[in-house]
Coordinates of C-alpha atoms in Angstrom, one line a residue:
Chain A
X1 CA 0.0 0.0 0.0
X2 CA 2.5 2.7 1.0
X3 CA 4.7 1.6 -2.3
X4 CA 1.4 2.3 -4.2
X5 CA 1.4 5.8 -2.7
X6 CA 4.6 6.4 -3.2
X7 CA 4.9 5.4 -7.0
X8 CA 1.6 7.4 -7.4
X9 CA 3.7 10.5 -5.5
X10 CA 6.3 9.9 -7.9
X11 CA 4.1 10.0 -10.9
X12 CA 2.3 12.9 -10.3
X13 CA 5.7 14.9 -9.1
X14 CA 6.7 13.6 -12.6
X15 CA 3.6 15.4 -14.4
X16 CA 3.5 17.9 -12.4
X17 CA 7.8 18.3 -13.1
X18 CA 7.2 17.9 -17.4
X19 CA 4.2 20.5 -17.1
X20 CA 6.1 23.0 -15.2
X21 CA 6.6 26.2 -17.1
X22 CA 10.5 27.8 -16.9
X23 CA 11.2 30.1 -14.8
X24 CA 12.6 33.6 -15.7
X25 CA 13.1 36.5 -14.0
X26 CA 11.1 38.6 -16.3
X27 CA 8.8 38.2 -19.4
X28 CA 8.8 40.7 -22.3
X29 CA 5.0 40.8 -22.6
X30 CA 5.0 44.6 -22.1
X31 CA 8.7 45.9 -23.5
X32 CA 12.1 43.5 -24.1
X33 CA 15.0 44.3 -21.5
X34 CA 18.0 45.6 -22.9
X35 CA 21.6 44.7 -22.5
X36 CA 22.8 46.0 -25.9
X37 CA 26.6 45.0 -26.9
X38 CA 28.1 48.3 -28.1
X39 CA 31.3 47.1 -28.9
X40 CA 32.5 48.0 -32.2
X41 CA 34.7 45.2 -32.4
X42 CA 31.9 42.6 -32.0
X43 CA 29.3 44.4 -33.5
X44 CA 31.1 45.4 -36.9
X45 CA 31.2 41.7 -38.8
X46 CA 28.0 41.2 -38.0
X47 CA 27.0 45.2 -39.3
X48 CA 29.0 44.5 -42.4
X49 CA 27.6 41.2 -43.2
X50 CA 24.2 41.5 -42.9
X51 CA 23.9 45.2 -44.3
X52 CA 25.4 45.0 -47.2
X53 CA 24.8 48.5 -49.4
X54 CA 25.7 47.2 -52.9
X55 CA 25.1 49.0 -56.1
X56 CA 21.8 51.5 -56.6
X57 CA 18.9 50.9 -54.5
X58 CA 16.8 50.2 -57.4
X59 CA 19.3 46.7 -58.5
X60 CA 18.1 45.2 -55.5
X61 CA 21.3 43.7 -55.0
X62 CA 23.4 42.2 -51.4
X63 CA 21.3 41.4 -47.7
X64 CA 19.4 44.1 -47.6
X65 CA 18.6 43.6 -44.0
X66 CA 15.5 46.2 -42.7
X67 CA 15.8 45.3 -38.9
X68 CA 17.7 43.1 -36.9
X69 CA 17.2 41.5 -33.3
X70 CA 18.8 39.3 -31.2
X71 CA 17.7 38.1 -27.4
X72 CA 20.0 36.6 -25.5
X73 CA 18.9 35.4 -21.9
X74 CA 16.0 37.4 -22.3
X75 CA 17.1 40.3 -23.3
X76 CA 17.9 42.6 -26.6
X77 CA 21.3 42.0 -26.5
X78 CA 21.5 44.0 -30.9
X79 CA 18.7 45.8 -32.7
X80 CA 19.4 47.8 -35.5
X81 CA 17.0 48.7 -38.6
X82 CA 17.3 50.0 -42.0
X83 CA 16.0 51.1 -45.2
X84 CA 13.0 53.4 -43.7
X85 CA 12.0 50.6 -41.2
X86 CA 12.6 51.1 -37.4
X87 CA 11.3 49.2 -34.1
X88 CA 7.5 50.3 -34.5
X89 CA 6.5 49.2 -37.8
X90 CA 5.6 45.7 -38.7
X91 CA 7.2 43.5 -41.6
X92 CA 5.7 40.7 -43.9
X93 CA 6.6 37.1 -42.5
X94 CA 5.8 35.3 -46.1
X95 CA 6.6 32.2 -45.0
X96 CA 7.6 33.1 -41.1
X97 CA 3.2 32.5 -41.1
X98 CA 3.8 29.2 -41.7
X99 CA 5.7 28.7 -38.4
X100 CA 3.1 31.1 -36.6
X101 CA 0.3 29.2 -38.3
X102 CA 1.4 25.5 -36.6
X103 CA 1.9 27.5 -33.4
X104 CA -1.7 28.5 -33.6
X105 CA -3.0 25.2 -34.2
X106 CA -1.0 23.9 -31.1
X107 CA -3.1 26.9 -29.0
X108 CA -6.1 25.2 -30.4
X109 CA -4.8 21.7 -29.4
X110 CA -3.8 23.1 -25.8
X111 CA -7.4 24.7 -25.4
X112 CA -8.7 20.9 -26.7
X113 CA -10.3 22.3 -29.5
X114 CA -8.5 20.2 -32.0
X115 CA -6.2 17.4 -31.9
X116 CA -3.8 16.0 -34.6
X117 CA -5.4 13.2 -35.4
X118 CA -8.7 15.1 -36.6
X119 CA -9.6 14.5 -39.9
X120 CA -9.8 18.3 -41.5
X121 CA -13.5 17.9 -42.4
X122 CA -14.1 17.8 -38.6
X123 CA -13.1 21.6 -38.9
X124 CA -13.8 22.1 -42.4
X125 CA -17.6 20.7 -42.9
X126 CA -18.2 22.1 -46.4
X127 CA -16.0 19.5 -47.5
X128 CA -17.4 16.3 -45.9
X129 CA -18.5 15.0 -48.9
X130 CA -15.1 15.1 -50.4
X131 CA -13.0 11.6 -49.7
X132 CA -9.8 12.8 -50.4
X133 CA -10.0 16.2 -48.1
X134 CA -11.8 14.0 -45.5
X135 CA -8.5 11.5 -45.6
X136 CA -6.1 13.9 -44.6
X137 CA -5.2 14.5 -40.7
X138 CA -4.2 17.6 -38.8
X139 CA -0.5 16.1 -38.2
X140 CA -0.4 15.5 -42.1
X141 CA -1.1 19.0 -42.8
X142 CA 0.8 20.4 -40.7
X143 CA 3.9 18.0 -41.8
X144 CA 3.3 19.4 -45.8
X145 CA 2.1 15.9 -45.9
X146 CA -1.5 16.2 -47.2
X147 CA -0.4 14.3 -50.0
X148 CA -2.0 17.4 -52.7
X149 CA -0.5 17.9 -55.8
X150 CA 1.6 21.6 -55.4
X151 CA 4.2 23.7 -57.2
X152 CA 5.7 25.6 -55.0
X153 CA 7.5 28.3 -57.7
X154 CA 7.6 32.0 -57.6
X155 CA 9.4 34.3 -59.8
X156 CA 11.6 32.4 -61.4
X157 CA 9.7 29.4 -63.9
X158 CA 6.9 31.4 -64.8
X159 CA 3.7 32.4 -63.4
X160 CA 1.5 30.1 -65.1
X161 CA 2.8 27.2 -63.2
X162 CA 2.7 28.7 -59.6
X163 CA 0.6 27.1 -57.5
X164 CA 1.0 29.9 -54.6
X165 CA 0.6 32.9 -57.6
X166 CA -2.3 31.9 -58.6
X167 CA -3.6 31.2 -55.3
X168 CA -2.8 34.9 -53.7
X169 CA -2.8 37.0 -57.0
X170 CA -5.1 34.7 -59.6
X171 CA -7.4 32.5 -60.4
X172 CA -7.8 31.0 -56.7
X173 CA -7.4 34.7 -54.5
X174 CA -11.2 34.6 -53.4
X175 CA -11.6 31.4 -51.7
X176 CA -7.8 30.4 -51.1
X177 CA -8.7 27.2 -48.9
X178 CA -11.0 25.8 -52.1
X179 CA -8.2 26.6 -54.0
X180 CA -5.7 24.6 -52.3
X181 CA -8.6 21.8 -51.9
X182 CA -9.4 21.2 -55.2
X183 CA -5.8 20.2 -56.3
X184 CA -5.5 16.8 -57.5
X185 CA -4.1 13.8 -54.8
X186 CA -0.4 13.0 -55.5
X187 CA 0.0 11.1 -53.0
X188 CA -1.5 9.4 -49.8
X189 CA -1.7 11.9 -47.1
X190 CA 1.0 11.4 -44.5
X191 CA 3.7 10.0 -47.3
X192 CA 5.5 12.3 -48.7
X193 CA 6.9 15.8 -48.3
X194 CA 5.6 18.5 -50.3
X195 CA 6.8 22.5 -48.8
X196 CA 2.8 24.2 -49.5
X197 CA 2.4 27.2 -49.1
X198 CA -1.2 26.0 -49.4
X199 CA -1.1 23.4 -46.6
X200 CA -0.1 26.4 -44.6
X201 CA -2.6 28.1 -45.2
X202 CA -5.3 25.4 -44.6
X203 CA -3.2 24.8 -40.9
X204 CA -3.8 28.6 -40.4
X205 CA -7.9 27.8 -41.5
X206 CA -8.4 25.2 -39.3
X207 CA -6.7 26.8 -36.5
X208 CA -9.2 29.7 -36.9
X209 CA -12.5 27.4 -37.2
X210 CA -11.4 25.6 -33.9
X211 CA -10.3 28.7 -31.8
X212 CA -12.8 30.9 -33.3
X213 CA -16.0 28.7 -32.6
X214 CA -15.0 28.9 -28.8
X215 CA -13.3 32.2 -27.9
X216 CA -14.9 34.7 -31.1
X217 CA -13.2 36.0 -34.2
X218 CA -10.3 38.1 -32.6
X219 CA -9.1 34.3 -30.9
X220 CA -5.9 34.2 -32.3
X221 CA -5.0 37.6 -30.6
X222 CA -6.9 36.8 -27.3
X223 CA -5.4 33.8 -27.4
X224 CA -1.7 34.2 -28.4
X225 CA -0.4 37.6 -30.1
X226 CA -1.7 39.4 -26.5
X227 CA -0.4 36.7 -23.6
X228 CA 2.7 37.2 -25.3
X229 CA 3.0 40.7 -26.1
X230 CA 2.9 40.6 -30.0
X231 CA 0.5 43.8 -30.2
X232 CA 1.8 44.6 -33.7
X233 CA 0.7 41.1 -35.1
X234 CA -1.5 41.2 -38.2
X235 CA -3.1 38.5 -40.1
X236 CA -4.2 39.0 -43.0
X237 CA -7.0 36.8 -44.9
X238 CA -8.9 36.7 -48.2
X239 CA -12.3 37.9 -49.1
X240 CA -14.1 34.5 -48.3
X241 CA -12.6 35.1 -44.5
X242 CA -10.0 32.2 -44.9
X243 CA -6.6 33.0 -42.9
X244 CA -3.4 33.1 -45.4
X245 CA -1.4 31.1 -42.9
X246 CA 1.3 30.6 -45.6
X247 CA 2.1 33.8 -46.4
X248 CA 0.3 36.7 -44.4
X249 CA 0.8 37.6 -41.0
X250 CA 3.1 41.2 -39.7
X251 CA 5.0 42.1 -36.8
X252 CA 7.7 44.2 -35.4
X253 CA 11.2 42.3 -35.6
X254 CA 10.5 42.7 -31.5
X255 CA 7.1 41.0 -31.6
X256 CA 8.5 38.3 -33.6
X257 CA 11.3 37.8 -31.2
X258 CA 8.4 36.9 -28.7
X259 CA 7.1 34.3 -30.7
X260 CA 10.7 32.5 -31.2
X261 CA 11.1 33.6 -26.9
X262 CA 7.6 31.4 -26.4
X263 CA 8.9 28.5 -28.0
X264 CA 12.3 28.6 -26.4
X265 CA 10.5 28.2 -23.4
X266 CA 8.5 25.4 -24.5
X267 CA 5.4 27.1 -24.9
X268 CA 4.8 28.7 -21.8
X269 CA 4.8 32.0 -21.1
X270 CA 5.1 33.9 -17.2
X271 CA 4.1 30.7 -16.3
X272 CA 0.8 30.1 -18.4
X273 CA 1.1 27.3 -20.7
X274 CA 0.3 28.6 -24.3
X275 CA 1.3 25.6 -26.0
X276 CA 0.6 21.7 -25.0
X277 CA 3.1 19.8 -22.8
X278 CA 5.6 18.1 -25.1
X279 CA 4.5 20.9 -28.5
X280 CA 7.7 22.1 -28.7
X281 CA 9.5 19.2 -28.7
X282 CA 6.9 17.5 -31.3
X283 CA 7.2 20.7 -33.8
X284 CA 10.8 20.8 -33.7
X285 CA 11.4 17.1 -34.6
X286 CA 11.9 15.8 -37.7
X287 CA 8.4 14.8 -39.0
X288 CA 7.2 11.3 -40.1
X289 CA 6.3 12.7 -43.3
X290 CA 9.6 14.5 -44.1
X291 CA 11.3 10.7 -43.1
X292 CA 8.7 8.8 -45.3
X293 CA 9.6 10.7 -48.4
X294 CA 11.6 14.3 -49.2
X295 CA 11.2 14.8 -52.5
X296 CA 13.3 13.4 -55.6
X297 CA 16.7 13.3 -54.9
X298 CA 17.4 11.2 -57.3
X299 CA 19.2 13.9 -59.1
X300 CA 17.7 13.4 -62.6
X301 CA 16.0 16.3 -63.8
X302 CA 13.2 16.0 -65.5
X303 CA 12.0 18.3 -68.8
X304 CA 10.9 22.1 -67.4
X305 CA 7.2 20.7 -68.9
X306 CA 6.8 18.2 -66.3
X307 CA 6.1 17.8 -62.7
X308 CA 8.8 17.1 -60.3
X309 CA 8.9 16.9 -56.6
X310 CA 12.0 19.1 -55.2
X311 CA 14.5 17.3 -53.1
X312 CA 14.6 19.0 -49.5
X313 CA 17.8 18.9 -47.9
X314 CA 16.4 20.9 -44.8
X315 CA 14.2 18.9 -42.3
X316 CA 11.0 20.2 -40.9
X317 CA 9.0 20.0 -37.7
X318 CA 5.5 21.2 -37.7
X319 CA 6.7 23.5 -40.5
X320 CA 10.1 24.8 -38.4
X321 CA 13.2 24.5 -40.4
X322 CA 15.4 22.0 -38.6
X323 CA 19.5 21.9 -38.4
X324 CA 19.6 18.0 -38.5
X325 CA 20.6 16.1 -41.0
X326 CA 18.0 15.3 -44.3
X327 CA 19.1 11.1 -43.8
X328 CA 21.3 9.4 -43.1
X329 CA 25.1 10.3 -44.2
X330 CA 24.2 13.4 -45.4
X331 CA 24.9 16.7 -43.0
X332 CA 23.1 19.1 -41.5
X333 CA 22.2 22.0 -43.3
X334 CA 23.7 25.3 -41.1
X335 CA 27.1 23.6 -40.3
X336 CA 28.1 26.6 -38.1
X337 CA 25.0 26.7 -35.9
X338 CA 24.2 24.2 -33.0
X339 CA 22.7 21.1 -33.9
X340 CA 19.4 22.3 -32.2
X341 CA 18.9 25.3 -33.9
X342 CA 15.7 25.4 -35.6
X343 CA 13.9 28.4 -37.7
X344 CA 10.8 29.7 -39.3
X345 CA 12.2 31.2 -42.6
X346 CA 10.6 33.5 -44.9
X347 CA 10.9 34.4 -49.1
X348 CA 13.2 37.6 -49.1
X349 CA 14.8 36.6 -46.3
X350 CA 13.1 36.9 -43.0
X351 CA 14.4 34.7 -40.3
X352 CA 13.0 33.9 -37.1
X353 CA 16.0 31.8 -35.4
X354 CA 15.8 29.9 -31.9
X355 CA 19.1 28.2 -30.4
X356 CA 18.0 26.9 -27.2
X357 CA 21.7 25.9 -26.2
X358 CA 22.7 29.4 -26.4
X359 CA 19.2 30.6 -25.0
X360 CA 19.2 32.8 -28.0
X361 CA 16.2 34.1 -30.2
X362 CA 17.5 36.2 -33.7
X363 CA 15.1 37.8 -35.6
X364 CA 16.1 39.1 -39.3
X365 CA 13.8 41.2 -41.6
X366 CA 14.7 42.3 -45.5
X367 CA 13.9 42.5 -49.0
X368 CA 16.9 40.2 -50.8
X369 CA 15.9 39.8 -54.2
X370 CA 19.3 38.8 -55.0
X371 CA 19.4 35.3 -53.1
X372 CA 18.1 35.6 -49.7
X373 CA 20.6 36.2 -46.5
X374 CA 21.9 32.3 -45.5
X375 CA 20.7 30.8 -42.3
X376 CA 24.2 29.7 -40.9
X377 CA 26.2 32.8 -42.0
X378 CA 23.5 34.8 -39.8
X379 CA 24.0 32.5 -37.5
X380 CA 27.8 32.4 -37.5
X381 CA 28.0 36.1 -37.7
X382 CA 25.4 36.3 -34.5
X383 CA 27.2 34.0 -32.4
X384 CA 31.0 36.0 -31.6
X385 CA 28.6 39.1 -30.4
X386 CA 26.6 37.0 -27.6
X387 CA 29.9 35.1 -26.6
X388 CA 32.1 35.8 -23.6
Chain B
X1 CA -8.1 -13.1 -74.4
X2 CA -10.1 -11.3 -72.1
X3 CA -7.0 -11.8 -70.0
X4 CA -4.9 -10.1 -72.6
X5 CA -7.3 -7.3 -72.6
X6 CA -7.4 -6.6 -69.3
X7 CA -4.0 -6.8 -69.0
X8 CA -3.5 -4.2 -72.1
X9 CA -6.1 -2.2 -70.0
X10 CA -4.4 -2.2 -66.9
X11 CA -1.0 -1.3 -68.5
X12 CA -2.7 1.4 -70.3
X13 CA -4.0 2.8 -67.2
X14 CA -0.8 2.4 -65.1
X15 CA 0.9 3.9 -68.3
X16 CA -1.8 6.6 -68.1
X17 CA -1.3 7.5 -64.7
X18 CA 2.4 7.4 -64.7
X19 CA 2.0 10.2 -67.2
X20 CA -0.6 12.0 -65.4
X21 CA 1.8 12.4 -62.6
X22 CA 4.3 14.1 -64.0
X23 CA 2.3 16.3 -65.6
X24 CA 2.9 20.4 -64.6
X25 CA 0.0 22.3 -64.1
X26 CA -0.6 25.2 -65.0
X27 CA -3.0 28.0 -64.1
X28 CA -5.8 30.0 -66.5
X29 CA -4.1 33.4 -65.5
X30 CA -2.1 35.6 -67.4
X31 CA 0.6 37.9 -66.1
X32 CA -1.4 41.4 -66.1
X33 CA -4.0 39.5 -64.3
X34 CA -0.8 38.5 -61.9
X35 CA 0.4 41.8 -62.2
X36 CA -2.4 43.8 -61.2
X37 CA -3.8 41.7 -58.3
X38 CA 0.1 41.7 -56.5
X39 CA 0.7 45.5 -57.3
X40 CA -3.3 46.1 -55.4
X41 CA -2.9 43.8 -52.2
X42 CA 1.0 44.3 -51.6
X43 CA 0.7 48.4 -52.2
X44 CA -2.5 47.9 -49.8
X45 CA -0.2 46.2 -47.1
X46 CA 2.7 48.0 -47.8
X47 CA 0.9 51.4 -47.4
X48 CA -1.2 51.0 -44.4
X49 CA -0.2 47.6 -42.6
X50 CA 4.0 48.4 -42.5
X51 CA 3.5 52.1 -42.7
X52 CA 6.2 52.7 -45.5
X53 CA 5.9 55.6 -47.9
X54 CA 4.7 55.6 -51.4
X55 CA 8.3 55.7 -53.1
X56 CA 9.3 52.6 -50.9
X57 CA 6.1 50.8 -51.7
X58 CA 6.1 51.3 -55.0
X59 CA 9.9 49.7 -55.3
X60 CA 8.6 46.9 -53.2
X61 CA 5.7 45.5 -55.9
X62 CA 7.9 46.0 -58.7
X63 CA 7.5 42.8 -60.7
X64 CA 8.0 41.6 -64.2
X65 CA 6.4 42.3 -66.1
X66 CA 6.1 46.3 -64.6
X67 CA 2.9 47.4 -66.4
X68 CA 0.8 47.8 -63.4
X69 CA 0.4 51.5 -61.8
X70 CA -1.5 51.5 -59.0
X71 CA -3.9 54.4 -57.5
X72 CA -4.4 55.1 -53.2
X73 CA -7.2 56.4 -51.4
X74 CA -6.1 57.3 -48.5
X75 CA -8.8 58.4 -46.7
X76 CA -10.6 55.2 -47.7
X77 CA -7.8 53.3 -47.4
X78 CA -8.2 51.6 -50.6
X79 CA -5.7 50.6 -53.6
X80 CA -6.6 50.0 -57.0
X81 CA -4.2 49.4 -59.9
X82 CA -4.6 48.8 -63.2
X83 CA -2.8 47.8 -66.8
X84 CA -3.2 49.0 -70.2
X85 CA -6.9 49.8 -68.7
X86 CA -9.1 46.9 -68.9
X87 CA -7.0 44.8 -66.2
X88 CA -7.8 46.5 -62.6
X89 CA -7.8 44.9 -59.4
X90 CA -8.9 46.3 -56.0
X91 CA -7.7 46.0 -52.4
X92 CA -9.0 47.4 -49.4
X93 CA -7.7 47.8 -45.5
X94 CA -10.4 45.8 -43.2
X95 CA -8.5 46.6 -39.7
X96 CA -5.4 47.0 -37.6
X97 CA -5.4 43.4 -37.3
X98 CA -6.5 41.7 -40.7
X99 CA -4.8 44.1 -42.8
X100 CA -5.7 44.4 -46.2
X101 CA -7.8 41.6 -48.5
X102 CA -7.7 41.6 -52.3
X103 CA -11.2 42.2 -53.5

């Protein structure tokens, strides 16, 4: 009897233990503390590397960073913005929603209004009728594993085969989710990697349906962007009310930071848990999907006419760029950052980059149109200012 | 050989499929439809949700083909841009915290 009470004393200490939010000494909800490095010496490489000024404005040429954060132990340790941009006004994410959109659906899984095993027609009932939509889970969507065909181009291979141009600028801009939905099955959901814009953008859908039904139409602020401080956040949707969770969403380089801060601590925040027990560590792991199948690497390339899969060398989470290795004997992709680095990464170049390790958040906003600012030279350019 | 048929049948359809799947799609729009749509919602956002001036804004939705001009209403908060006149598309600013939707 008293080893029963015991080992149920030792169980719930254990919950109680994996539950427990970090502590800190302060939380940035209302304004980040500063302990700004002014050091020429350390500041200067990383100045010179990230604000490049490289022919006329109007070339669009080098990293042309517009602001620049980075938190160290809780606190703004650099800030510096450029190009007309300073610490009040918010910057387009592009694909930084992604990561914000997965981060919402885990509010909605904390609050228990959707789990990842739900089939998406439990949130999206216009489409019960439809097999294929009905097949697909949470978990696969938010994996890019819903298995829908997608051609994920921009600029560069023409218009008229974007999947994501059409869908924000064309033929699909009214009703964005319908878009997405109505794309042809590739594959069986959960099986193979496909970057989406559009999944995204169904993650950031269903996320709204669940929190929304429960907590009214300004949820995702009453229930994230204001616990955590992000005031400037914006989400933008499209005229049939869908949330563009690929591609939308605004914040100050300093409201970003919070979001990267909220899941270095796990998902808790001044000791309320935001995010489930164990999100974190889900989001940031290499998905099932991204191990069943990432892309073609088989290296042939196929004629510009015909549809082929991209090869990702960068894992993913719940759409978090990972520093792990794609499979095995290959390396991980941002050799001079810590192995548990992990980012939510933007067209153009905006960053969002967490190093737990180093209890470091950096946050990077720009306009590169000539190649977009690299992940581990950031990194390795951060790293001599926030060491001893 | 209604074994051979259906075997002809089913390689046909495998064959078929195989095909289908590497098929690229492509979309009914053409680029001043593009063009117009991207120069109305990203001037909209650019304007009013990020608070940069018109000079800066209109750098930013610079695309290629550069046809589209695009016109603000400041007061109603509204962009609308056009190309070689009959392609227009319209955006408008809902709020401070859904930004601006492409009508």
């Amino acid at each position: 009897m008293n080893r029963l009470l015991v080992t149920l004393l030792l169980t719930s200490a254990a919950v109680a233990s994996a539950q427990a939010c970090r502590a800190r000494a302060s939380w940035p909800t209302e304004s980040w503390p500063q302990a700004l490095v002014t050091a020429t010496d350390k500041t200067k490489g990383l100045e010179d590397f990230a604000f490049t000024l490289v022919g006329k404005p109007e070339e669009r040429l080098g990293y042309r960073t517009e602001g620049l954060v980075v938190v160290k132990n809780g606190a703004i340790v650099y800030e510096k913005y450029a190009r007309g941009f300073d610490a009040t006004k918010p910057h387009l994410s592009w694909s930084v929603a992604k990561s914000v959109s997965s981060t919402l659906l885990g509010v909605a899984v904390q609050e228990g209004l959707a789990s990842l095993d739900d089939s998406l027609c439990k949130h999206l009932p216009e489409y019960a009728n439809d097999p294929v939509v009905c097949a697909i889970t949470t978990r696969q969507l938010v994996s890019f594993g819903s298995g829908l065909q997608w051609q994920e181009e921009y600029e560069d291979k023409g218009y008229q085969v974007s999947s994501v141009i059409a869908m924000l600028f064309g033929v699909g801009h009214k009703d964005q989710v319908k878009h997405v939905l109505t794309h042809r099955k590739l594959r069986e959901p959960g099986t193979q990697f496909v970057y989406s814009t559009g999944d995204a953008h169904v993650v950031g859908t269903v996320a709204k349906r669940a929190l929304t039904a429960k907590f009214g139409p300004d949820a995702f602020w009453t229930k994230l962007f204001e616990p955590i401080g992000m005031k400037s956040a914006v989400f933008e949707e499209d005229a049939s009310g869908n949330v563009l969770g690929g591609s939308f969403v605004y914040a100050t380089p300093r409201d970003y930071a919070k979001l990267g801060y909220l899941m270095l601590n796990e998902g808790c925040w001044n000791d309320q848990r935001i995010l489930p027990v164990g999100w974190v560590q889900q989001a940031t792991s290499v998905s099932a999907v991204f191990k069943s199948n990432r892309g073609d690497c088989s290296g042939q390339k196929l004629p510009a006419t015909e549809f082929q899969l991209p090869c990702e060398d960068t894992p993913n989470g719940f759409m978090w760029w990972l520093n792990k290795p794609p499979a095995d004997g290959k390396e991980k992709p941002w050799k001079d950052a810590p192995d548990d680095t992990y980012a939510a990464l933007g067209h153009w170049g905006q960053r969002i980059i967490v190093i737990p390790s180093e209890d470091l958040v950096i946050v990077r906003t720009g306009d590169d149109r000539d190649g977009s600012i690299p992940v581990n030279e950031l990194v390795k350019n951060v790293l001599p200012l926030v060491k001893p | 050989m209604n074994a051979r048929a259906l075997f002809l049948f089913g390689a046909l359809a495998l064959a078929g499929c195989a095909q289908d799947d590497a098929k690229l799609r492509t979309y009914a729009n053409n680029d001043l439809e593009l063009s117009v749509g991207n120069a109305a919602k990203m001037s909209c956002t650019c304007l009013f949700v990020m608070q940069m001036d018109e000079a800066y804004c209109k750098d930013w939705v610079r695309a290629s083909p550069n046809v589209a001009r695009f016109f603000v209403d400041k007061e109603k908060k509204v962009v609308t841009s056009s190309a070689f006149i009959s392609w227009t598309a319209k955006a408008h600013y809902v709020d401070d915290k859904r930004g601006c939707v492409l009508e």
